Structures are given as structure tokens and as C-alpha cells.
Short mmCIF file of N, CA and C in Angstrom, two decimals:
data_model
loop_
_atom_site.label_atom_id
_atom_site.label_comp_id
_atom_site.label_asym_id
_atom_site.label_seq_id
_atom_site.Cartn_x
_atom_site.Cartn_y
_atom_site.Cartn_z
N LEU A 1 -9.69 -8.25 19.93
CA LEU A 1 -10.72 -7.94 18.94
C LEU A 1 -10.09 -7.59 17.59
N HIS A 2 -8.94 -6.95 17.62
CA HIS A 2 -8.26 -6.59 16.37
C HIS A 2 -7.88 -7.84 15.57
N TYR A 3 -7.35 -8.83 16.25
CA TYR A 3 -6.96 -10.07 15.55
C TYR A 3 -8.18 -10.81 15.03
N LEU A 4 -9.29 -10.76 15.76
CA LEU A 4 -10.53 -11.36 15.29
C LEU A 4 -10.99 -10.69 13.99
N ASN A 5 -10.90 -9.36 13.94
CA ASN A 5 -11.23 -8.64 12.70
C ASN A 5 -10.36 -9.12 11.54
N CYS A 6 -9.07 -9.29 11.80
CA CYS A 6 -8.16 -9.76 10.76
C CYS A 6 -8.54 -11.17 10.31
N CYS A 7 -8.90 -12.01 11.26
CA CYS A 7 -9.32 -13.39 10.92
C CYS A 7 -10.56 -13.40 10.05
N VAL A 8 -11.54 -12.57 10.41
CA VAL A 8 -12.78 -12.50 9.63
C VAL A 8 -12.49 -12.02 8.21
N LYS A 9 -11.66 -10.99 8.08
CA LYS A 9 -11.30 -10.49 6.75
C LYS A 9 -10.61 -11.55 5.92
N GLU A 10 -9.74 -12.32 6.56
CA GLU A 10 -9.00 -13.38 5.85
C GLU A 10 -9.94 -14.53 5.46
N ILE A 11 -10.86 -14.87 6.35
CA ILE A 11 -11.84 -15.91 6.03
C ILE A 11 -12.67 -15.49 4.82
N LEU A 12 -13.11 -14.24 4.81
CA LEU A 12 -13.92 -13.75 3.70
C LEU A 12 -13.10 -13.61 2.42
N ARG A 13 -11.80 -13.36 2.54
CA ARG A 13 -10.95 -13.30 1.35
C ARG A 13 -10.78 -14.69 0.76
N ILE A 14 -10.50 -15.66 1.61
CA ILE A 14 -10.22 -17.02 1.14
C ILE A 14 -11.49 -17.72 0.66
N ASP A 15 -12.58 -17.53 1.35
CA ASP A 15 -13.80 -18.27 1.01
C ASP A 15 -15.02 -17.37 1.17
N SER A 16 -15.20 -16.47 0.25
CA SER A 16 -16.32 -15.54 0.31
C SER A 16 -17.65 -16.27 0.21
N ALA A 17 -18.61 -15.79 0.96
CA ALA A 17 -19.94 -16.40 0.92
C ALA A 17 -20.62 -16.15 -0.42
N GLY A 18 -20.39 -15.00 -0.99
CA GLY A 18 -20.99 -14.68 -2.29
C GLY A 18 -19.93 -14.33 -3.30
N VAL A 19 -19.54 -15.30 -4.12
CA VAL A 19 -18.48 -15.03 -5.11
C VAL A 19 -19.07 -14.57 -6.44
N ASP A 20 -20.38 -14.55 -6.53
CA ASP A 20 -21.03 -14.10 -7.75
C ASP A 20 -21.59 -12.71 -7.49
N SER A 21 -21.37 -11.79 -8.40
CA SER A 21 -21.84 -10.43 -8.21
C SER A 21 -23.11 -10.18 -9.01
N PHE A 22 -23.69 -9.04 -8.78
CA PHE A 22 -24.83 -8.62 -9.58
C PHE A 22 -24.37 -8.33 -11.00
N ASP A 23 -25.29 -8.38 -11.93
CA ASP A 23 -24.98 -8.01 -13.30
C ASP A 23 -24.95 -6.49 -13.41
N TYR A 24 -24.04 -5.99 -14.21
CA TYR A 24 -23.97 -4.58 -14.53
C TYR A 24 -24.09 -4.44 -16.03
N LYS A 25 -24.97 -3.55 -16.50
CA LYS A 25 -25.18 -3.35 -17.93
C LYS A 25 -24.58 -2.01 -18.32
N THR A 26 -23.74 -2.02 -19.34
CA THR A 26 -23.10 -0.78 -19.76
C THR A 26 -24.13 0.15 -20.39
N SER A 27 -24.05 1.43 -20.02
CA SER A 27 -25.01 2.41 -20.52
C SER A 27 -24.52 3.09 -21.80
N GLY A 28 -23.30 2.79 -22.16
CA GLY A 28 -22.72 3.36 -23.39
C GLY A 28 -21.51 2.56 -23.80
N ASP A 29 -20.98 2.84 -24.99
CA ASP A 29 -19.75 2.19 -25.44
C ASP A 29 -18.60 2.68 -24.57
N ILE A 30 -17.80 1.75 -24.07
CA ILE A 30 -16.66 2.11 -23.22
C ILE A 30 -15.45 1.27 -23.58
N LYS A 31 -14.31 1.65 -23.03
CA LYS A 31 -13.08 0.86 -23.15
C LYS A 31 -12.54 0.63 -21.75
N ILE A 32 -12.23 -0.61 -21.43
CA ILE A 32 -11.59 -0.94 -20.16
C ILE A 32 -10.30 -1.67 -20.50
N CYS A 33 -9.17 -1.09 -20.10
CA CYS A 33 -7.85 -1.65 -20.42
C CYS A 33 -7.71 -1.87 -21.93
N ASN A 34 -8.13 -0.88 -22.70
CA ASN A 34 -8.07 -0.91 -24.17
C ASN A 34 -8.91 -2.01 -24.80
N VAL A 35 -9.87 -2.56 -24.06
CA VAL A 35 -10.80 -3.56 -24.60
C VAL A 35 -12.13 -2.85 -24.82
N PRO A 36 -12.57 -2.76 -26.08
CA PRO A 36 -13.85 -2.09 -26.34
C PRO A 36 -15.03 -2.94 -25.86
N ILE A 37 -15.97 -2.28 -25.18
CA ILE A 37 -17.17 -2.94 -24.68
C ILE A 37 -18.37 -2.15 -25.17
N SER A 38 -19.25 -2.84 -25.88
CA SER A 38 -20.41 -2.18 -26.50
C SER A 38 -21.48 -1.86 -25.48
N LYS A 39 -22.29 -0.84 -25.82
CA LYS A 39 -23.44 -0.47 -25.00
C LYS A 39 -24.36 -1.68 -24.86
N GLY A 40 -24.86 -1.90 -23.64
CA GLY A 40 -25.79 -3.00 -23.39
C GLY A 40 -25.12 -4.31 -22.99
N THR A 41 -23.78 -4.33 -22.94
CA THR A 41 -23.07 -5.55 -22.55
C THR A 41 -23.24 -5.78 -21.05
N ILE A 42 -23.48 -7.03 -20.67
CA ILE A 42 -23.63 -7.40 -19.26
C ILE A 42 -22.24 -7.73 -18.70
N LEU A 43 -21.88 -7.09 -17.60
CA LEU A 43 -20.59 -7.31 -16.95
C LEU A 43 -20.82 -7.82 -15.53
N LYS A 44 -19.88 -8.62 -15.03
CA LYS A 44 -19.89 -9.11 -13.64
C LYS A 44 -18.51 -8.94 -13.05
N LEU A 45 -18.45 -8.71 -11.75
CA LEU A 45 -17.17 -8.65 -11.05
C LEU A 45 -16.68 -10.07 -10.80
N ASP A 46 -15.40 -10.29 -10.97
CA ASP A 46 -14.81 -11.60 -10.68
C ASP A 46 -14.18 -11.51 -9.28
N ILE A 47 -14.98 -11.78 -8.28
CA ILE A 47 -14.55 -11.64 -6.88
C ILE A 47 -13.49 -12.67 -6.51
N TYR A 48 -13.71 -13.90 -6.92
CA TYR A 48 -12.80 -14.99 -6.55
C TYR A 48 -11.38 -14.71 -7.03
N THR A 49 -11.23 -14.35 -8.29
CA THR A 49 -9.89 -14.09 -8.84
C THR A 49 -9.22 -12.92 -8.14
N ALA A 50 -9.99 -11.89 -7.81
CA ALA A 50 -9.42 -10.72 -7.12
C ALA A 50 -8.86 -11.11 -5.76
N HIS A 51 -9.48 -12.07 -5.09
CA HIS A 51 -9.03 -12.48 -3.75
C HIS A 51 -7.79 -13.38 -3.79
N TYR A 52 -7.45 -13.86 -4.97
CA TYR A 52 -6.28 -14.73 -5.12
C TYR A 52 -5.26 -14.17 -6.11
N ASP A 53 -5.32 -12.88 -6.38
CA ASP A 53 -4.44 -12.22 -7.35
C ASP A 53 -3.00 -12.17 -6.83
N ASN A 54 -2.10 -12.85 -7.53
CA ASN A 54 -0.68 -12.88 -7.13
C ASN A 54 -0.03 -11.50 -7.19
N ASN A 55 -0.61 -10.59 -7.96
CA ASN A 55 -0.05 -9.24 -8.05
C ASN A 55 -0.42 -8.38 -6.84
N LYS A 56 -1.44 -8.79 -6.09
CA LYS A 56 -1.91 -8.00 -4.95
C LYS A 56 -1.69 -8.66 -3.60
N TRP A 57 -1.60 -9.99 -3.58
CA TRP A 57 -1.50 -10.72 -2.32
C TRP A 57 -0.22 -11.55 -2.26
N LEU A 58 0.49 -11.49 -1.17
CA LEU A 58 1.65 -12.35 -0.93
C LEU A 58 1.12 -13.69 -0.42
N ASN A 59 1.53 -14.78 -1.05
CA ASN A 59 1.06 -16.12 -0.69
C ASN A 59 -0.47 -16.17 -0.59
N PRO A 60 -1.16 -15.88 -1.70
CA PRO A 60 -2.62 -15.75 -1.64
C PRO A 60 -3.38 -17.02 -1.26
N LYS A 61 -2.77 -18.20 -1.40
CA LYS A 61 -3.47 -19.44 -1.07
C LYS A 61 -3.29 -19.86 0.38
N GLU A 62 -2.54 -19.07 1.13
CA GLU A 62 -2.30 -19.38 2.54
C GLU A 62 -3.22 -18.53 3.43
N PHE A 63 -3.67 -19.12 4.53
CA PHE A 63 -4.49 -18.40 5.50
C PHE A 63 -3.56 -17.63 6.44
N VAL A 64 -3.50 -16.31 6.25
CA VAL A 64 -2.62 -15.46 7.05
C VAL A 64 -3.40 -14.21 7.48
N PRO A 65 -4.06 -14.25 8.63
CA PRO A 65 -4.83 -13.09 9.08
C PRO A 65 -3.99 -11.83 9.24
N GLU A 66 -2.71 -11.99 9.53
CA GLU A 66 -1.82 -10.84 9.73
C GLU A 66 -1.70 -9.96 8.48
N ARG A 67 -2.05 -10.48 7.32
CA ARG A 67 -1.96 -9.67 6.09
C ARG A 67 -2.90 -8.47 6.16
N HIS A 68 -3.92 -8.50 7.03
CA HIS A 68 -4.88 -7.41 7.16
C HIS A 68 -4.50 -6.44 8.27
N ASP A 69 -3.40 -6.68 8.93
CA ASP A 69 -2.87 -5.78 9.96
C ASP A 69 -1.68 -5.05 9.34
N THR A 70 -1.86 -3.79 9.00
CA THR A 70 -0.81 -3.03 8.30
C THR A 70 0.48 -2.92 9.10
N GLU A 71 0.43 -3.13 10.40
CA GLU A 71 1.62 -3.02 11.25
C GLU A 71 2.36 -4.36 11.40
N SER A 72 1.77 -5.44 10.92
CA SER A 72 2.36 -6.76 11.12
C SER A 72 3.59 -6.98 10.25
N GLU A 73 4.41 -7.93 10.69
CA GLU A 73 5.61 -8.29 9.94
C GLU A 73 5.25 -8.83 8.55
N PHE A 74 4.21 -9.63 8.48
CA PHE A 74 3.79 -10.20 7.20
C PHE A 74 3.34 -9.10 6.24
N SER A 75 2.58 -8.15 6.75
CA SER A 75 2.09 -7.05 5.93
C SER A 75 3.26 -6.20 5.41
N GLN A 76 4.23 -5.97 6.26
CA GLN A 76 5.41 -5.20 5.84
C GLN A 76 6.21 -5.95 4.78
N LYS A 77 6.33 -7.26 4.96
CA LYS A 77 7.02 -8.11 3.98
C LYS A 77 6.30 -8.06 2.63
N ALA A 78 4.97 -8.11 2.66
CA ALA A 78 4.17 -8.05 1.43
C ALA A 78 4.35 -6.70 0.75
N LYS A 79 4.38 -5.64 1.55
CA LYS A 79 4.55 -4.29 1.00
C LYS A 79 5.90 -4.15 0.31
N LYS A 80 6.95 -4.68 0.94
CA LYS A 80 8.29 -4.64 0.34
C LYS A 80 8.36 -5.43 -0.96
N ALA A 81 7.55 -6.49 -1.04
CA ALA A 81 7.50 -7.32 -2.25
C ALA A 81 6.60 -6.70 -3.32
N GLY A 82 6.00 -5.54 -3.01
CA GLY A 82 5.12 -4.87 -3.96
C GLY A 82 3.73 -5.45 -4.04
N LYS A 83 3.34 -6.21 -3.03
CA LYS A 83 2.01 -6.85 -2.99
C LYS A 83 1.12 -6.04 -2.06
N VAL A 84 0.48 -5.04 -2.60
CA VAL A 84 -0.37 -4.18 -1.80
C VAL A 84 -1.80 -4.29 -2.32
N ALA A 85 -2.69 -4.84 -1.51
CA ALA A 85 -4.09 -5.00 -1.91
C ALA A 85 -4.78 -3.64 -1.89
N ASP A 86 -5.62 -3.41 -2.87
CA ASP A 86 -6.38 -2.17 -2.93
C ASP A 86 -7.87 -2.47 -2.74
N THR A 87 -8.70 -1.46 -2.91
CA THR A 87 -10.15 -1.63 -2.75
C THR A 87 -10.70 -2.74 -3.61
N TYR A 88 -10.18 -2.87 -4.82
CA TYR A 88 -10.71 -3.86 -5.76
C TYR A 88 -10.21 -5.27 -5.45
N SER A 89 -9.29 -5.41 -4.52
CA SER A 89 -8.78 -6.71 -4.12
C SER A 89 -9.59 -7.32 -2.99
N ARG A 90 -10.42 -6.49 -2.37
CA ARG A 90 -11.25 -6.94 -1.24
C ARG A 90 -12.72 -6.73 -1.61
N ARG A 91 -13.32 -7.76 -2.17
CA ARG A 91 -14.67 -7.57 -2.70
C ARG A 91 -15.72 -8.45 -2.05
N SER A 92 -15.52 -8.90 -0.86
CA SER A 92 -16.50 -9.79 -0.23
C SER A 92 -17.89 -9.16 -0.17
N PHE A 93 -17.95 -7.86 0.01
CA PHE A 93 -19.23 -7.16 0.10
C PHE A 93 -19.34 -6.09 -0.99
N SER A 94 -18.57 -6.24 -2.06
CA SER A 94 -18.47 -5.27 -3.13
C SER A 94 -17.83 -3.99 -2.57
N HIS A 95 -18.04 -2.87 -3.22
CA HIS A 95 -17.43 -1.63 -2.74
C HIS A 95 -18.14 -0.43 -3.36
N GLY A 96 -17.81 0.74 -2.85
CA GLY A 96 -18.38 1.97 -3.39
C GLY A 96 -19.86 2.10 -3.10
N MET A 97 -20.56 2.81 -3.99
CA MET A 97 -21.99 3.07 -3.82
C MET A 97 -22.82 1.80 -3.80
N ARG A 98 -22.32 0.75 -4.45
CA ARG A 98 -23.12 -0.46 -4.58
C ARG A 98 -22.67 -1.57 -3.64
N ASN A 99 -22.02 -1.20 -2.55
CA ASN A 99 -21.62 -2.27 -1.62
C ASN A 99 -22.84 -2.79 -0.87
N CYS A 100 -22.67 -3.91 -0.26
CA CYS A 100 -23.77 -4.60 0.42
C CYS A 100 -24.29 -3.76 1.59
N PRO A 101 -25.59 -3.45 1.61
CA PRO A 101 -26.11 -2.65 2.72
C PRO A 101 -26.12 -3.42 4.05
N GLY A 102 -26.02 -4.74 4.00
CA GLY A 102 -26.02 -5.53 5.23
C GLY A 102 -24.63 -5.89 5.72
N MET A 103 -23.59 -5.25 5.16
CA MET A 103 -22.21 -5.60 5.50
C MET A 103 -21.93 -5.46 7.00
N ALA A 104 -22.28 -4.35 7.60
CA ALA A 104 -21.98 -4.13 9.03
C ALA A 104 -22.67 -5.18 9.90
N LEU A 105 -23.92 -5.48 9.58
CA LEU A 105 -24.66 -6.48 10.34
C LEU A 105 -24.03 -7.86 10.16
N ALA A 106 -23.69 -8.21 8.93
CA ALA A 106 -23.10 -9.52 8.65
C ALA A 106 -21.76 -9.68 9.37
N LEU A 107 -20.92 -8.66 9.33
CA LEU A 107 -19.62 -8.74 10.01
C LEU A 107 -19.80 -8.89 11.52
N MET A 108 -20.75 -8.15 12.08
CA MET A 108 -21.00 -8.26 13.53
C MET A 108 -21.52 -9.65 13.88
N GLU A 109 -22.42 -10.19 13.07
CA GLU A 109 -22.95 -11.53 13.33
C GLU A 109 -21.85 -12.59 13.28
N ILE A 110 -20.95 -12.46 12.30
CA ILE A 110 -19.84 -13.41 12.18
C ILE A 110 -18.98 -13.38 13.44
N LYS A 111 -18.67 -12.17 13.93
CA LYS A 111 -17.81 -12.03 15.11
C LYS A 111 -18.50 -12.57 16.36
N VAL A 112 -19.78 -12.26 16.53
CA VAL A 112 -20.53 -12.76 17.69
C VAL A 112 -20.57 -14.28 17.66
N PHE A 113 -20.86 -14.84 16.51
CA PHE A 113 -20.91 -16.30 16.33
C PHE A 113 -19.56 -16.93 16.68
N MET A 114 -18.47 -16.36 16.16
CA MET A 114 -17.13 -16.91 16.42
C MET A 114 -16.78 -16.83 17.90
N ILE A 115 -17.05 -15.70 18.52
CA ILE A 115 -16.73 -15.54 19.94
C ILE A 115 -17.55 -16.51 20.78
N TYR A 116 -18.83 -16.64 20.49
CA TYR A 116 -19.68 -17.57 21.23
C TYR A 116 -19.12 -18.99 21.15
N PHE A 117 -18.77 -19.41 19.94
CA PHE A 117 -18.26 -20.77 19.77
C PHE A 117 -16.90 -20.96 20.42
N MET A 118 -16.06 -19.93 20.43
CA MET A 118 -14.76 -20.06 21.08
C MET A 118 -14.90 -20.17 22.60
N VAL A 119 -15.89 -19.47 23.16
CA VAL A 119 -16.06 -19.44 24.60
C VAL A 119 -16.87 -20.63 25.12
N HIS A 120 -17.89 -21.05 24.38
CA HIS A 120 -18.84 -22.04 24.89
C HIS A 120 -18.69 -23.45 24.34
N ILE A 121 -17.85 -23.65 23.36
CA ILE A 121 -17.75 -24.97 22.73
C ILE A 121 -16.29 -25.41 22.68
N ASP A 122 -16.09 -26.68 22.99
CA ASP A 122 -14.76 -27.27 22.91
C ASP A 122 -14.71 -28.15 21.66
N PHE A 123 -13.81 -27.83 20.75
CA PHE A 123 -13.67 -28.58 19.50
C PHE A 123 -12.44 -29.48 19.58
N LYS A 124 -12.58 -30.69 19.12
CA LYS A 124 -11.44 -31.60 19.06
C LYS A 124 -11.38 -32.19 17.66
N PHE A 125 -10.25 -31.99 17.00
CA PHE A 125 -10.01 -32.55 15.67
C PHE A 125 -8.93 -33.61 15.79
N GLU A 126 -9.05 -34.67 15.04
CA GLU A 126 -7.99 -35.67 15.00
C GLU A 126 -6.81 -35.08 14.23
N GLU A 127 -5.60 -35.36 14.69
CA GLU A 127 -4.38 -34.79 14.10
C GLU A 127 -4.28 -35.08 12.61
N GLU A 128 -4.61 -36.29 12.19
CA GLU A 128 -4.50 -36.64 10.77
C GLU A 128 -5.47 -35.81 9.91
N VAL A 129 -6.59 -35.42 10.50
CA VAL A 129 -7.56 -34.60 9.77
C VAL A 129 -6.99 -33.21 9.53
N LEU A 130 -6.35 -32.65 10.55
CA LEU A 130 -5.80 -31.29 10.42
C LEU A 130 -4.63 -31.23 9.45
N ASN A 131 -3.94 -32.33 9.24
CA ASN A 131 -2.80 -32.35 8.33
C ASN A 131 -3.20 -32.74 6.91
N HIS A 132 -4.48 -32.83 6.65
CA HIS A 132 -5.00 -33.19 5.33
C HIS A 132 -4.67 -32.09 4.32
N GLU A 133 -4.18 -32.46 3.16
CA GLU A 133 -3.84 -31.48 2.10
C GLU A 133 -5.11 -30.80 1.62
N GLY A 134 -5.07 -29.48 1.48
CA GLY A 134 -6.21 -28.75 0.97
C GLY A 134 -7.36 -28.62 1.94
N ILE A 135 -7.05 -28.65 3.24
CA ILE A 135 -8.11 -28.55 4.24
C ILE A 135 -8.84 -27.22 4.09
N GLY A 136 -10.13 -27.26 4.22
CA GLY A 136 -10.95 -26.06 4.14
C GLY A 136 -12.33 -26.34 4.67
N PHE A 137 -13.00 -25.32 5.12
CA PHE A 137 -14.33 -25.50 5.71
C PHE A 137 -15.38 -24.70 4.97
N GLY A 138 -15.07 -24.19 3.79
CA GLY A 138 -15.98 -23.32 3.06
C GLY A 138 -17.04 -24.07 2.28
N LEU A 139 -17.87 -23.31 1.61
CA LEU A 139 -18.99 -23.87 0.86
C LEU A 139 -18.53 -24.82 -0.24
N GLY A 140 -17.43 -24.51 -0.91
CA GLY A 140 -16.96 -25.35 -2.00
C GLY A 140 -15.94 -26.38 -1.58
N SER A 141 -15.73 -26.55 -0.30
CA SER A 141 -14.69 -27.44 0.20
C SER A 141 -15.05 -28.91 -0.03
N GLN A 142 -14.03 -29.69 -0.37
CA GLN A 142 -14.18 -31.13 -0.54
C GLN A 142 -13.96 -31.84 0.81
N PHE A 143 -13.59 -31.08 1.81
CA PHE A 143 -13.21 -31.59 3.11
C PHE A 143 -14.44 -31.80 3.99
N GLU A 144 -14.56 -32.96 4.58
CA GLU A 144 -15.65 -33.24 5.51
C GLU A 144 -15.04 -33.56 6.87
N PRO A 145 -14.94 -32.54 7.74
CA PRO A 145 -14.28 -32.76 9.02
C PRO A 145 -15.09 -33.63 9.97
N LYS A 146 -14.39 -34.44 10.73
CA LYS A 146 -15.00 -35.21 11.81
C LYS A 146 -14.61 -34.49 13.09
N ILE A 147 -15.57 -33.83 13.70
CA ILE A 147 -15.31 -32.98 14.85
C ILE A 147 -16.05 -33.53 16.06
N LYS A 148 -15.33 -33.55 17.18
CA LYS A 148 -15.98 -33.88 18.45
C LYS A 148 -16.28 -32.55 19.13
N VAL A 149 -17.56 -32.29 19.36
CA VAL A 149 -17.99 -31.03 19.94
C VAL A 149 -18.60 -31.28 21.30
N LYS A 150 -18.18 -30.44 22.27
CA LYS A 150 -18.70 -30.59 23.62
C LYS A 150 -18.97 -29.20 24.18
N LYS A 151 -20.16 -28.97 24.71
CA LYS A 151 -20.48 -27.69 25.30
C LYS A 151 -19.75 -27.57 26.63
N ILE A 152 -19.16 -26.42 26.87
CA ILE A 152 -18.38 -26.17 28.09
C ILE A 152 -19.30 -25.65 29.17
#
């Protein structure tokens, strides 16, 4: 179950279902990183860029579920390289007071769905399909897999 949690976190990091955030309107004049922002300015979180930030993630374009296991060799390697993801690096469901109220339900549904499919369905991919450059199964993917599915 622990590795499944890591896989789900990595899937959501690589291909978040909602990469667009709600609008936030500034209630007063502020400065963020010495950039002045006027009262009434509309701000949005850039979720996609945070999930691929080279300063926070080691090999951010690679699918590595072990990066979410703090005890793993990969995680230790990333830590030694100074690549430590923080709260703002994991924004699939936002964070803080304004995080998604359906997060727990969504995560549970994803895990149940994955386990059901692993137990009850046999997937067969052609080798040449799996070796395709830029393979991905997300919403924005250019990849159209040809899968043979058989109920077990």
C-alpha cells in the first residue's frame, strides 16, 4: 500500500488532473520576491511549473515513485543533491486553508480504481508502443495506446 501511495503521488505530480487554480485577488498592495503587486490584481498558482521545478525535484521529467518515499535510495540521492520538495512543490490539490475539500475522497477513489484494475484486468501492450518516446497517458498526452484488455 505504501508503494501505491507513492505511485499515486507521482502520477499526480507528473500529470495533475487540475493544473489550473482558482483566481486569487490581492486585498492590498504587496511585494512578492521584490515584485510590487497592486491591490485588486488577479493571481493564479502555477501548478505545472511547480511539479517540474529543477530546483526542487531530481530528474523531474522521469516517473520515479520512490521520490515520495523519504527512506528510499532515490529520495536520499535527491536530498544530497539539494533537491528537496516542499509544500509548494506538491500542488495537485492546492494546500493550506484553501486545499481541495474532496482530496481524501479523490485519493481513495484513485487507489481503489488502480487496485481493482490490477487485480481484475490483464493489460497487454505491444513492446514497440512501450518504447515510444514521450509515452504518457494523461489528459494532454499525444500518445494513443493500443491496449489489449481481458477480464481475469
